[in-house]
CSV table of C-alpha atoms in Angstrom, one decimal:
chain,number,residue,atom,x,y,z
A,898,UNK,CA,33.3,25.4,65.9
A,899,UNK,CA,30.7,22.7,66.5
A,900,UNK,CA,30.3,21.8,70.1
A,901,UNK,CA,31.4,18.2,70.7
A,902,UNK,CA,29.6,15.8,73.0
A,903,UNK,CA,31.4,15.8,76.4
A,904,UNK,CA,31.5,12.6,78.4
A,905,UNK,CA,32.8,12.1,81.9
A,906,UNK,CA,34.0,8.5,82.6
A,907,UNK,CA,34.4,7.2,86.1
A,908,UNK,CA,36.9,4.4,86.5
A,909,UNK,CA,35.4,2.2,89.3
A,910,UNK,CA,36.9,-1.2,88.8
A,911,UNK,CA,39.7,-1.2,91.4
A,912,UNK,CA,39.9,-3.9,94.1
A,913,UNK,CA,41.1,-1.6,97.0
A,914,UNK,CA,43.4,-4.2,98.5
A,915,UNK,CA,45.3,-1.6,100.6
A,916,UNK,CA,42.1,-0.9,102.6
A,917,UNK,CA,41.4,-4.4,104.0
A,918,UNK,CA,39.4,-5.1,106.1
A,919,UNK,CA,37.1,-2.1,105.3
A,920,UNK,CA,37.5,-2.8,101.6
A,921,UNK,CA,36.7,-6.3,100.3
A,922,UNK,CA,36.8,-7.9,96.9
A,923,UNK,CA,33.0,-7.8,96.8
A,924,UNK,CA,32.8,-4.3,98.3
A,925,UNK,CA,35.9,-2.4,97.5
A,926,UNK,CA,37.1,1.0,98.8
A,927,UNK,CA,35.3,3.2,96.2
A,928,UNK,CA,31.9,1.9,97.3
A,929,UNK,CA,32.3,1.9,101.1
A,930,UNK,CA,31.0,4.8,103.2
A,931,UNK,CA,33.7,7.5,103.5
A,932,UNK,CA,33.8,8.9,107.0
A,933,UNK,CA,30.5,7.2,107.6
A,934,UNK,CA,28.9,9.2,104.8
A,935,UNK,CA,28.5,8.9,101.1
A,936,UNK,CA,31.0,6.7,99.3
A,937,UNK,CA,33.9,8.2,97.4
A,938,UNK,CA,32.2,6.9,94.2
A,939,UNK,CA,29.0,8.7,95.0
A,940,UNK,CA,30.9,11.9,95.8
A,941,UNK,CA,32.7,11.6,92.5
A,942,UNK,CA,29.5,11.1,90.5
A,943,UNK,CA,27.8,14.0,92.3
A,944,UNK,CA,30.8,16.3,91.8
A,945,UNK,CA,30.8,15.7,88.1
A,946,UNK,CA,27.0,16.2,87.9
A,947,UNK,CA,27.3,19.5,89.7
A,948,UNK,CA,29.9,20.9,87.2
A,949,UNK,CA,27.3,20.9,84.4
A,950,UNK,CA,30.2,20.4,82.0
A,951,UNK,CA,29.2,17.0,80.6
A,952,UNK,CA,26.4,15.7,78.4
A,953,UNK,CA,26.8,12.2,79.8
A,954,UNK,CA,28.4,10.4,82.8
A,955,UNK,CA,29.6,6.8,82.2
A,956,UNK,CA,31.0,4.4,84.7
A,957,UNK,CA,33.3,1.6,83.7
A,958,UNK,CA,33.6,-1.1,86.4
A,959,UNK,CA,34.2,-4.8,87.1
A,960,UNK,CA,31.3,-7.2,86.4
A,961,UNK,CA,31.2,-7.9,90.2
A,962,UNK,CA,30.6,-4.2,91.0
A,963,UNK,CA,27.8,-3.3,88.6
A,964,UNK,CA,25.2,-3.8,91.3
A,965,UNK,CA,27.0,-1.3,93.6
A,966,UNK,CA,26.9,1.3,90.8
A,967,UNK,CA,23.2,0.8,90.1
A,968,UNK,CA,22.4,0.8,93.8
A,969,UNK,CA,24.5,3.9,94.8
A,970,UNK,CA,23.4,6.2,92.0
A,971,UNK,CA,19.7,6.8,91.9
A,972,UNK,CA,18.2,6.8,88.4
A,973,UNK,CA,21.5,6.1,86.6
A,974,UNK,CA,21.0,4.9,83.1
A,975,UNK,CA,22.1,1.2,83.1
A,976,UNK,CA,23.4,1.7,79.5
A,977,UNK,CA,25.9,4.1,80.9
A,978,UNK,CA,27.5,1.4,83.1
A,979,UNK,CA,30.2,-0.4,81.1
A,980,UNK,CA,31.2,-3.7,82.5
A,981,UNK,CA,34.7,-5.3,82.2
A,982,UNK,CA,34.4,-9.1,82.2
A,983,UNK,CA,37.9,-9.3,83.8
A,984,UNK,CA,40.6,-7.0,85.2
A,985,UNK,CA,43.2,-6.0,82.6
A,986,UNK,CA,44.3,-2.7,84.2
A,987,UNK,CA,43.5,0.8,83.0
A,988,UNK,CA,44.8,0.6,79.4
A,989,UNK,CA,42.2,-2.1,78.4
A,990,UNK,CA,39.4,-0.3,80.3
A,991,UNK,CA,40.1,3.0,78.6
A,992,UNK,CA,40.5,1.5,75.1
A,993,UNK,CA,37.2,-0.4,75.6
A,994,UNK,CA,35.4,2.7,76.8
A,995,UNK,CA,36.7,4.8,74.0
A,996,UNK,CA,35.6,2.2,71.4
A,997,UNK,CA,32.1,2.0,72.9
A,998,UNK,CA,31.6,5.8,73.2
A,999,UNK,CA,32.9,6.4,69.7
A,1000,UNK,CA,30.4,4.0,68.3
A,1001,UNK,CA,27.4,5.1,70.4
A,1002,UNK,CA,28.0,8.8,70.4
A,1003,UNK,CA,30.4,9.6,67.5
A,1004,UNK,CA,33.1,12.2,68.0
A,1005,UNK,CA,33.2,12.9,71.7
A,1006,UNK,CA,35.5,14.5,74.2
A,1007,UNK,CA,36.2,12.2,77.2
A,1008,UNK,CA,37.4,13.1,80.7
A,1009,UNK,CA,38.5,10.1,82.8
A,1010,UNK,CA,38.3,10.2,86.6
A,1011,UNK,CA,39.2,7.8,89.4
A,1012,UNK,CA,36.2,6.8,91.5
A,1013,UNK,CA,37.9,7.0,94.8
A,1014,UNK,CA,39.8,10.4,94.9
A,1015,UNK,CA,39.1,13.2,97.3
A,1016,UNK,CA,38.7,16.7,95.9
A,1017,UNK,CA,38.7,20.0,97.8
A,1018,UNK,CA,37.4,23.3,96.2
A,1019,UNK,CA,35.0,22.0,93.7
A,1020,UNK,CA,34.6,25.3,92.0
A,1021,UNK,CA,38.3,25.4,91.1
A,1022,UNK,CA,38.0,21.7,90.1
A,1023,UNK,CA,35.3,22.6,87.6
A,1024,UNK,CA,37.3,25.5,86.2
A,1025,UNK,CA,40.4,23.3,85.7
A,1026,UNK,CA,38.3,20.6,84.0
A,1027,UNK,CA,36.6,23.1,81.7
A,1028,UNK,CA,40.1,24.4,80.7
A,1029,UNK,CA,41.2,20.9,80.0
A,1030,UNK,CA,38.1,20.2,77.8
A,1031,UNK,CA,38.7,23.3,75.8
A,1032,UNK,CA,42.4,22.5,75.3
A,1033,UNK,CA,41.6,18.9,74.3
A,1034,UNK,CA,39.0,19.9,71.8
A,1035,UNK,CA,41.3,22.5,70.1
A,1036,UNK,CA,44.2,20.1,69.6
A,1037,UNK,CA,45.3,16.5,69.2
A,1038,UNK,CA,46.8,16.6,72.7
A,1039,UNK,CA,46.0,14.5,75.7
A,1040,UNK,CA,45.5,16.9,78.6
A,1041,UNK,CA,46.5,15.6,82.1
A,1042,UNK,CA,46.0,17.3,85.5
A,1043,UNK,CA,49.2,17.6,87.6
A,1044,UNK,CA,49.2,18.2,91.3
A,1045,UNK,CA,51.7,20.5,93.1
A,1046,UNK,CA,53.7,18.2,95.4
A,1047,UNK,CA,53.6,19.1,99.1
A,1048,UNK,CA,56.0,16.5,100.4
A,1049,UNK,CA,58.4,13.8,98.8
A,1050,UNK,CA,55.7,11.2,98.2
A,1051,UNK,CA,56.8,7.8,97.1
A,1052,UNK,CA,53.2,6.5,96.4
A,1053,UNK,CA,52.6,8.6,93.3
A,1054,UNK,CA,54.0,8.8,89.9
A,1055,UNK,CA,55.4,12.2,88.8
A,1056,UNK,CA,55.2,14.3,85.7
A,1057,UNK,CA,58.4,16.2,84.6
A,1058,UNK,CA,57.4,19.5,83.0
A,1059,UNK,CA,59.3,22.2,81.2
A,1060,UNK,CA,57.8,25.2,83.0
A,1061,UNK,CA,55.0,24.8,85.6
A,1062,UNK,CA,54.3,28.5,85.7
A,1063,UNK,CA,52.4,28.5,82.3
A,1064,UNK,CA,48.7,27.7,82.0
A,1065,UNK,CA,49.2,24.8,79.6
A,1066,UNK,CA,52.4,23.0,80.4
A,1067,UNK,CA,54.6,21.0,78.1
A,1068,UNK,CA,55.4,17.5,79.5
A,1069,UNK,CA,58.9,16.1,79.2
A,1070,UNK,CA,58.1,12.6,80.6
A,1071,UNK,CA,56.2,10.5,83.1
A,1072,UNK,CA,58.2,8.8,85.8
A,1073,UNK,CA,57.3,5.9,88.0
A,1074,UNK,CA,56.9,6.0,91.8
A,1075,UNK,CA,60.3,7.1,93.1
A,1076,UNK,CA,62.2,6.2,96.2
A,1077,UNK,CA,62.2,8.9,98.9
A,1078,UNK,CA,65.6,10.4,98.0
A,1079,UNK,CA,64.5,10.7,94.3
A,1080,UNK,CA,61.3,12.3,95.4
A,1081,UNK,CA,63.2,14.8,97.5
A,1082,UNK,CA,65.2,15.7,94.4
A,1083,UNK,CA,62.0,16.2,92.4
A,1084,UNK,CA,60.8,18.7,95.0
A,1085,UNK,CA,64.1,20.6,95.0
A,1086,UNK,CA,64.2,20.8,91.2
A,1087,UNK,CA,60.7,22.3,91.3
A,1088,UNK,CA,59.4,21.2,87.8
A,1089,UNK,CA,57.8,17.9,88.8
A,1090,UNK,CA,54.1,17.5,89.6
A,1091,UNK,CA,52.2,14.5,91.0
A,1092,UNK,CA,50.4,12.4,88.4
A,1093,UNK,CA,46.7,12.5,89.4
A,1094,UNK,CA,45.7,10.0,86.8
A,1095,UNK,CA,43.0,12.4,85.6
A,1096,UNK,CA,43.2,13.2,81.9
A,1097,UNK,CA,41.1,14.5,79.0
A,1098,UNK,CA,41.2,13.8,75.3
A,1099,UNK,CA,38.9,13.5,72.2
A,1100,UNK,CA,38.0,10.0,71.1
A,1101,UNK,CA,40.0,10.5,67.9
A,1102,UNK,CA,43.1,11.5,69.9
A,1103,UNK,CA,42.7,8.4,72.1
A,1104,UNK,CA,42.4,6.1,69.1
A,1105,UNK,CA,45.4,7.7,67.5
A,1106,UNK,CA,47.4,7.5,70.7
A,1107,UNK,CA,46.7,3.7,71.1
A,1108,UNK,CA,47.5,3.2,67.4
A,1109,UNK,CA,50.8,4.9,67.7
A,1110,UNK,CA,51.9,3.4,71.0
A,1111,UNK,CA,50.2,-0.1,71.2
A,1112,UNK,CA,47.7,-0.8,68.3
A,1113,UNK,CA,46.7,-4.1,69.8
A,1114,UNK,CA,44.3,-2.2,72.1
A,1115,UNK,CA,42.4,-0.8,69.2
A,1116,UNK,CA,42.5,-4.1,67.3
A,1117,UNK,CA,41.1,-6.1,70.3
A,1118,UNK,CA,37.8,-4.2,70.3
A,1119,UNK,CA,37.3,-4.0,66.5
A,1120,UNK,CA,35.1,-7.1,66.6
A,1121,UNK,CA,32.6,-5.3,68.8
A,1122,UNK,CA,31.4,-3.1,65.9
A,1123,UNK,CA,29.0,-5.9,64.8
A,1124,UNK,CA,28.2,-7.5,68.2
A,1125,UNK,CA,26.2,-6.0,71.1
A,1126,UNK,CA,28.7,-4.6,73.5
A,1127,UNK,CA,27.0,-6.3,76.5
A,1128,UNK,CA,27.9,-9.8,75.2
A,1129,UNK,CA,30.2,-10.9,78.0
A,1130,UNK,CA,31.6,-13.9,76.1
A,1131,UNK,CA,32.7,-11.7,73.2
A,1132,UNK,CA,34.1,-9.0,75.6
A,1133,UNK,CA,36.0,-11.6,77.6
A,1134,UNK,CA,37.8,-12.7,74.4
A,1135,UNK,CA,38.7,-9.1,73.7
A,1136,UNK,CA,40.1,-8.5,77.2
A,1137,UNK,CA,42.0,-11.9,77.2
A,1138,UNK,CA,43.9,-10.8,74.1
A,1139,UNK,CA,45.3,-7.8,75.9
A,1140,UNK,CA,48.3,-7.4,78.3
A,1141,UNK,CA,47.6,-6.3,81.8
A,1142,UNK,CA,49.1,-2.8,81.7
A,1143,UNK,CA,48.2,0.6,82.9
A,1144,UNK,CA,47.3,3.5,80.5
A,1145,UNK,CA,50.2,5.5,81.8
A,1146,UNK,CA,52.6,2.7,80.9
A,1147,UNK,CA,51.1,2.0,77.5
A,1148,UNK,CA,50.2,5.5,76.3
A,1149,UNK,CA,51.2,8.4,78.6
A,1150,UNK,CA,54.9,7.4,78.8
A,1151,UNK,CA,55.3,7.2,75.0
A,1152,UNK,CA,52.7,9.5,73.3
A,1153,UNK,CA,54.4,12.7,72.2
A,1154,UNK,CA,51.4,15.0,72.3
A,1155,UNK,CA,50.7,15.6,76.0
A,1156,UNK,CA,50.0,18.8,77.9
A,1157,UNK,CA,49.5,19.4,81.6
A,1158,UNK,CA,47.4,21.7,83.6
A,1159,UNK,CA,48.5,22.3,87.2
A,1160,UNK,CA,45.5,21.8,89.5
A,1161,UNK,CA,44.2,24.7,91.5
A,1162,UNK,CA,42.1,22.4,93.6
A,1163,UNK,CA,43.0,20.2,96.5
A,1164,UNK,CA,43.5,16.5,95.7
A,1165,UNK,CA,44.2,13.3,97.5
A,1166,UNK,CA,44.0,9.7,96.2
A,1167,UNK,CA,43.2,8.4,99.7
A,1168,UNK,CA,45.3,5.5,98.8
A,1169,UNK,CA,46.4,4.5,102.3
A,1170,UNK,CA,45.1,4.5,105.9
A,1171,UNK,CA,47.6,7.3,106.7
A,1172,UNK,CA,46.0,9.5,104.0
A,1173,UNK,CA,42.5,8.5,105.2
A,1174,UNK,CA,43.3,9.4,108.8
A,1175,UNK,CA,43.9,13.1,107.9
A,1176,UNK,CA,40.1,13.4,107.5
A,1177,UNK,CA,39.3,11.9,110.9
A,1178,UNK,CA,38.9,14.2,113.9
A,1179,UNK,CA,41.6,14.1,116.5
A,1180,UNK,CA,40.8,13.5,120.2
A,1181,UNK,CA,43.8,13.8,122.6
A,1182,UNK,CA,46.3,13.0,119.8
A,1183,UNK,CA,44.3,9.9,118.7
A,1184,UNK,CA,42.1,9.8,115.6
A,1185,UNK,CA,39.0,7.7,116.1
A,1186,UNK,CA,36.1,6.9,113.8
A,1187,UNK,CA,33.3,4.6,115.0
A,1188,UNK,CA,31.5,3.7,118.2
A,1189,UNK,CA,32.8,2.3,121.5
A,1190,UNK,CA,36.4,3.3,121.3
A,1191,UNK,CA,38.3,4.0,124.5
A,1192,UNK,CA,42.0,5.2,124.7
A,1193,UNK,CA,44.0,5.4,127.9
A,1194,UNK,CA,47.7,6.4,127.9
A,1195,UNK,CA,47.6,5.9,124.2
A,1196,UNK,CA,49.1,8.4,121.7
A,1197,UNK,CA,49.0,9.2,118.0
A,1198,UNK,CA,46.9,6.1,117.1
A,1199,UNK,CA,44.2,5.8,114.5
A,1200,UNK,CA,41.2,3.6,115.3
A,1201,UNK,CA,38.5,2.8,112.7
A,1202,UNK,CA,35.6,0.5,113.5
A,1203,UNK,CA,32.3,-0.1,111.8
A,1204,UNK,CA,31.0,-3.0,114.0
A,1205,UNK,CA,29.6,-3.6,117.4
A,1206,UNK,CA,31.9,-4.2,120.4
A,1207,UNK,CA,34.3,-2.2,122.5
A,1208,UNK,CA,37.8,-1.4,121.2
A,1209,UNK,CA,40.2,-0.3,124.0
A,1210,UNK,CA,43.8,1.0,123.6
A,1211,UNK,CA,46.1,1.2,126.6
A,1212,UNK,CA,49.8,2.3,126.5
A,1213,UNK,CA,50.3,2.0,122.8
A,1214,UNK,CA,51.6,4.6,120.3
A,1215,UNK,CA,51.6,5.1,116.5
A,1216,UNK,CA,49.3,2.2,115.6
A,1217,UNK,CA,46.5,2.0,113.1
A,1218,UNK,CA,43.8,-0.4,114.2
A,1219,UNK,CA,40.9,-1.2,111.8
A,1220,UNK,CA,37.9,-3.5,112.8
A,1221,UNK,CA,35.3,-4.8,110.4
A,1222,UNK,CA,33.1,-7.5,111.7
A,1223,UNK,CA,35.3,-10.3,113.1
A,1224,UNK,CA,38.4,-9.1,111.2
A,1225,UNK,CA,41.0,-6.8,112.7
A,1226,UNK,CA,44.1,-5.2,111.2
A,1227,UNK,CA,46.8,-3.8,113.4
A,1228,UNK,CA,49.3,-1.7,111.5
A,1229,UNK,CA,52.6,-0.4,112.8
A,1230,UNK,CA,54.6,2.5,111.4
A,1231,UNK,CA,56.0,1.6,108.0
A,1232,UNK,CA,53.6,-1.3,107.6
A,1233,UNK,CA,51.5,0.1,104.8
A,1234,UNK,CA,54.0,-0.8,102.1
A,1235,UNK,CA,53.3,-4.5,103.0
A,1236,UNK,CA,49.5,-4.4,102.8
A,1237,UNK,CA,49.3,-5.6,99.2
A,1238,UNK,CA,51.5,-8.6,100.0
A,1239,UNK,CA,49.3,-9.2,103.1
A,1240,UNK,CA,46.2,-9.3,100.9
A,1241,UNK,CA,47.7,-12.1,98.9
A,1242,UNK,CA,48.1,-14.2,102.0
A,1243,UNK,CA,44.6,-13.8,103.3
A,1244,UNK,CA,42.1,-16.6,102.9
A,1245,UNK,CA,39.5,-16.0,100.2
A,1246,UNK,CA,36.6,-16.0,102.6
A,1247,UNK,CA,37.8,-12.8,104.3
A,1248,UNK,CA,39.0,-10.9,101.3
């Protein structure tokens, strides 16, 4: 069998609204230093490079973030940075990417990764991805990576499977983020996995999947065949013609040919401050990241600062306090579910 060109695609266009004030519209979560080190985007790119599984690594991002990609990855080929002229969620981004890769490189196998996820055990990660690539190339299936749940999470979608003990699992359905009681039921039943959002498919399979589930996504980019793909005016018209929907909603919930591989690596989408704080060292029950932080009679707080000035906590419990420049977020227990609504109320100059 002829080896297909393998392409890793990093999805790096998210706004990171749940990480304000560290994450801003012009400098979102995936590009900010993680634990005062390399950004999650840089770590993702380096991880994919180190697997040696791919012929190319492409990045698809918002037009406002292209400069971050080119700055953070030394010697990246600018032609490998695909720019969305506007946000239309992941279905449009993936359809656009698939169209461009098919025309530039021919018949390829694509693996799509979020720019801002945390992975533990990179050797196991590489092995699982290699298995997924082989499965995708030998079939017309979309291969997704499912994560063994460790608690009844309400912030993730789930994959209902037939039998999670096999190496390549049949998928019954994708389900939206549940309430806590439903999530507890999923754990008790035992055949549900977290949806990591990571998936692998050939370009022909992706084209066929869009054609079967929502052909408008193929049609929208058909005009690009005779126009340079960097023409932002043409691209904008393509994106404007599309609904703002996720790839899961458009394709994964409806396409019948999906298989799942249960991850053997550790995974976290680092989607909230409560997930971020797990990676911050604990000092006397408080987790602190930054300089000039003092706690007295304070318990189980998380404090993150990346600016000058003293932050002092006295007699408070179970708070998350985040300082960035002149902006401060004070978050109580249960407050994270309101962060997206908060971001909509903030004045533009601080977002």
